[in-house]
């Protein structure tokens, strides 16, 4: 989806226009996630770009798109360019015993490096 959304309308309240834009973005993502993934792939990933116009749109994560629309509306932008392209992807396996695991920061008792031992 590559689309320029106006954030103002003479017939509608600005909040309703903003909610309609966010609803349209969420609806597109839901629709793309419902599609079947090709064989050998695990999930749909999204490549996103956002900006006031297409030439100056910057890449960002899907989770940041809605917040960026809110920020642009608060800044008084007249329109925003949103590009969301779905692509099939394969999940990367988690490293075993690495720093990404929640137990790596805890000792055997489950404490986070706190030295709670008292002198005898």
PDB file of C-alpha atoms in Angstrom:
ATOM      1  CA  UNK A   1       0.000   0.000   0.000  1.00  0.00           C
ATOM      2  CA  UNK A   2       1.391   3.340  -1.041  1.00  0.00           C
ATOM      3  CA  UNK A   3      -0.936   6.154  -0.200  1.00  0.00           C
ATOM      4  CA  UNK A   4      -1.058   9.869   0.587  1.00  0.00           C
ATOM      5  CA  UNK A   5      -3.572  10.562   3.355  1.00  0.00           C
ATOM      6  CA  UNK A   6      -4.974  14.069   3.834  1.00  0.00           C
ATOM      7  CA  UNK A   7      -5.168  14.965   7.528  1.00  0.00           C
ATOM      8  CA  UNK A   8      -7.672  17.772   7.049  1.00  0.00           C
ATOM      9  CA  UNK A   9     -11.119  17.880   5.512  1.00  0.00           C
ATOM     10  CA  UNK A  10     -13.523  20.811   5.240  1.00  0.00           C
ATOM     11  CA  UNK A  11     -16.516  18.558   5.946  1.00  0.00           C
ATOM     12  CA  UNK A  12     -15.173  16.508   8.852  1.00  0.00           C
ATOM     13  CA  UNK A  13     -13.643  17.158  12.244  1.00  0.00           C
ATOM     14  CA  UNK A  14      -9.854  16.690  12.274  1.00  0.00           C
ATOM     15  CA  UNK A  15     -10.049  13.952  14.934  1.00  0.00           C
ATOM     16  CA  UNK A  16     -12.441  11.890  12.774  1.00  0.00           C
ATOM     17  CA  UNK A  17     -10.143  12.233   9.759  1.00  0.00           C
ATOM     18  CA  UNK A  18      -7.185  11.109  11.866  1.00  0.00           C
ATOM     19  CA  UNK A  19      -9.103   8.093  13.202  1.00  0.00           C
ATOM     20  CA  UNK A  20     -10.150   7.154   9.655  1.00  0.00           C
ATOM     21  CA  UNK A  21      -6.515   7.211   8.496  1.00  0.00           C
ATOM     22  CA  UNK A  22      -5.383   5.015  11.397  1.00  0.00           C
ATOM     23  CA  UNK A  23      -8.304   2.639  10.819  1.00  0.00           C
ATOM     24  CA  UNK A  24      -7.400   2.279   7.134  1.00  0.00           C
ATOM     25  CA  UNK A  25      -3.771   1.461   8.007  1.00  0.00           C
ATOM     26  CA  UNK A  26      -4.776  -1.140  10.606  1.00  0.00           C
ATOM     27  CA  UNK A  27      -7.325  -2.656   8.219  1.00  0.00           C
ATOM     28  CA  UNK A  28      -4.670  -3.098   5.517  1.00  0.00           C
ATOM     29  CA  UNK A  29      -2.260  -4.797   7.940  1.00  0.00           C
ATOM     30  CA  UNK A  30      -5.001  -7.154   9.192  1.00  0.00           C
ATOM     31  CA  UNK A  31      -5.974  -8.040   5.632  1.00  0.00           C
ATOM     32  CA  UNK A  32      -2.380  -8.806   4.651  1.00  0.00           C
ATOM     33  CA  UNK A  33      -1.773 -10.947   7.745  1.00  0.00           C
ATOM     34  CA  UNK A  34      -4.864 -13.059   6.939  1.00  0.00           C
ATOM     35  CA  UNK A  35      -3.449 -14.075   3.571  1.00  0.00           C
ATOM     36  CA  UNK A  36      -1.777 -17.453   3.419  1.00  0.00           C
ATOM     37  CA  UNK A  37       1.992 -17.420   3.672  1.00  0.00           C
ATOM     38  CA  UNK A  38       3.964 -19.075   0.851  1.00  0.00           C
ATOM     39  CA  UNK A  39       5.380 -22.519   1.530  1.00  0.00           C
ATOM     40  CA  UNK A  40       8.619 -22.402   3.478  1.00  0.00           C
ATOM     41  CA  UNK A  41       7.820 -19.021   5.046  1.00  0.00           C
ATOM     42  CA  UNK A  42       6.626 -18.370   8.601  1.00  0.00           C
ATOM     43  CA  UNK A  43       4.922 -14.967   8.701  1.00  0.00           C
ATOM     44  CA  UNK A  44       4.288 -11.669   6.935  1.00  0.00           C
ATOM     45  CA  UNK A  45       6.812  -8.937   7.621  1.00  0.00           C
ATOM     46  CA  UNK A  46       6.204  -5.335   6.618  1.00  0.00           C
ATOM     47  CA  UNK A  47       8.573  -2.809   5.071  1.00  0.00           C
ATOM     48  CA  UNK A  48       7.313   0.655   6.001  1.00  0.00           C
ATOM     49  CA  UNK A  49       8.142   4.205   5.010  1.00  0.00           C
ATOM     50  CA  UNK A  50       6.574   7.387   6.335  1.00  0.00           C
ATOM     51  CA  UNK A  51       6.860  11.086   5.541  1.00  0.00           C
ATOM     52  CA  UNK A  52       5.061  14.223   4.492  1.00  0.00           C
ATOM     53  CA  UNK A  53       5.641  13.353   0.819  1.00  0.00           C
ATOM     54  CA  UNK A  54       6.956  10.314  -1.047  1.00  0.00           C
ATOM     55  CA  UNK A  55      10.464  11.613  -1.890  1.00  0.00           C
ATOM     56  CA  UNK A  56      11.336  12.388   1.732  1.00  0.00           C
ATOM     57  CA  UNK A  57       9.695   9.324   3.326  1.00  0.00           C
ATOM     58  CA  UNK A  58      11.943   7.557   5.824  1.00  0.00           C
ATOM     59  CA  UNK A  59      11.883   3.851   6.701  1.00  0.00           C
ATOM     60  CA  UNK A  60      10.482   2.900  10.083  1.00  0.00           C
ATOM     61  CA  UNK A  61       9.061  -0.097  11.945  1.00  0.00           C
ATOM     62  CA  UNK A  62       5.396  -1.039  11.566  1.00  0.00           C
ATOM     63  CA  UNK A  63       4.759  -0.404  15.268  1.00  0.00           C
ATOM     64  CA  UNK A  64       5.829   3.231  14.826  1.00  0.00           C
ATOM     65  CA  UNK A  65       3.539   4.086  11.889  1.00  0.00           C
ATOM     66  CA  UNK A  66       0.429   4.957  13.926  1.00  0.00           C
ATOM     67  CA  UNK A  67       2.461   7.040  16.389  1.00  0.00           C
ATOM     68  CA  UNK A  68       4.037   8.882  13.455  1.00  0.00           C
ATOM     69  CA  UNK A  69       0.610   9.695  12.022  1.00  0.00           C
ATOM     70  CA  UNK A  70      -0.404  11.104  15.422  1.00  0.00           C
ATOM     71  CA  UNK A  71       2.786  13.165  15.608  1.00  0.00           C
ATOM     72  CA  UNK A  72       2.264  14.559  12.102  1.00  0.00           C
ATOM     73  CA  UNK A  73      -1.323  15.511  12.914  1.00  0.00           C
ATOM     74  CA  UNK A  74      -0.257  17.293  16.105  1.00  0.00           C
ATOM     75  CA  UNK A  75       2.448  19.134  14.149  1.00  0.00           C
ATOM     76  CA  UNK A  76      -0.236  20.459  11.792  1.00  0.00           C
ATOM     77  CA  UNK A  77       0.778  18.564   8.644  1.00  0.00           C
ATOM     78  CA  UNK A  78      -1.803  18.735   5.849  1.00  0.00           C
ATOM     79  CA  UNK A  79      -1.007  15.247   4.527  1.00  0.00           C
ATOM     80  CA  UNK A  80       1.162  12.195   5.169  1.00  0.00           C
ATOM     81  CA  UNK A  81       2.631   9.560   2.872  1.00  0.00           C
ATOM     82  CA  UNK A  82       2.425   5.981   4.177  1.00  0.00           C
ATOM     83  CA  UNK A  83       3.998   3.014   2.437  1.00  0.00           C
ATOM     84  CA  UNK A  84       3.500  -0.482   3.846  1.00  0.00           C
ATOM     85  CA  UNK A  85       4.681  -3.409   1.741  1.00  0.00           C
ATOM     86  CA  UNK A  86       4.063  -6.967   2.975  1.00  0.00           C
ATOM     87  CA  UNK A  87       6.713  -9.610   2.367  1.00  0.00           C
ATOM     88  CA  UNK A  88       6.915 -13.202   3.500  1.00  0.00           C
ATOM     89  CA  UNK A  89       9.722 -13.955   5.950  1.00  0.00           C
ATOM     90  CA  UNK A  90      11.236 -16.777   7.980  1.00  0.00           C
ATOM     91  CA  UNK A  91      11.757 -16.424  11.716  1.00  0.00           C
ATOM     92  CA  UNK A  92      15.348 -16.434  12.901  1.00  0.00           C
ATOM     93  CA  UNK A  93      16.048 -19.005  15.616  1.00  0.00           C
ATOM     94  CA  UNK A  94      16.878 -17.575  19.021  1.00  0.00           C
ATOM     95  CA  UNK A  95      20.451 -18.043  20.186  1.00  0.00           C
ATOM     96  CA  UNK A  96      20.729 -20.624  22.958  1.00  0.00           C
ATOM     97  CA  UNK A  97      22.102 -19.384  26.274  1.00  0.00           C
ATOM     98  CA  UNK A  98      22.757 -15.911  24.905  1.00  0.00           C
ATOM     99  CA  UNK A  99      22.115 -12.581  26.585  1.00  0.00           C
ATOM    100  CA  UNK A 100      18.658 -12.447  24.989  1.00  0.00           C
ATOM    101  CA  UNK A 101      17.285 -15.124  27.279  1.00  0.00           C
ATOM    102  CA  UNK A 102      15.525 -13.853  30.415  1.00  0.00           C
ATOM    103  CA  UNK A 103      17.380 -16.270  32.686  1.00  0.00           C
ATOM    104  CA  UNK A 104      20.840 -15.013  31.661  1.00  0.00           C
ATOM    105  CA  UNK A 105      20.585 -12.006  33.997  1.00  0.00           C
ATOM    106  CA  UNK A 106      19.457 -14.019  37.017  1.00  0.00           C
ATOM    107  CA  UNK A 107      21.424 -16.191  39.417  1.00  0.00           C
ATOM    108  CA  UNK A 108      20.266 -19.615  40.618  1.00  0.00           C
ATOM    109  CA  UNK A 109      17.811 -18.098  43.139  1.00  0.00           C
ATOM    110  CA  UNK A 110      16.210 -15.832  40.553  1.00  0.00           C
ATOM    111  CA  UNK A 111      17.707 -12.597  41.913  1.00  0.00           C
ATOM    112  CA  UNK A 112      19.082  -9.993  39.547  1.00  0.00           C
ATOM    113  CA  UNK A 113      22.616  -9.674  40.776  1.00  0.00           C
ATOM    114  CA  UNK A 114      21.484  -8.504  44.222  1.00  0.00           C
ATOM    115  CA  UNK A 115      23.883  -9.559  46.925  1.00  0.00           C
ATOM    116  CA  UNK A 116      21.466 -10.294  49.728  1.00  0.00           C
ATOM    117  CA  UNK A 117      23.848 -12.417  51.756  1.00  0.00           C
ATOM    118  CA  UNK A 118      24.488 -11.217  55.298  1.00  0.00           C
ATOM    119  CA  UNK A 119      27.751 -11.661  57.176  1.00  0.00           C
ATOM    120  CA  UNK A 120      27.664 -14.603  59.579  1.00  0.00           C
TER     121      UNK A 120
END
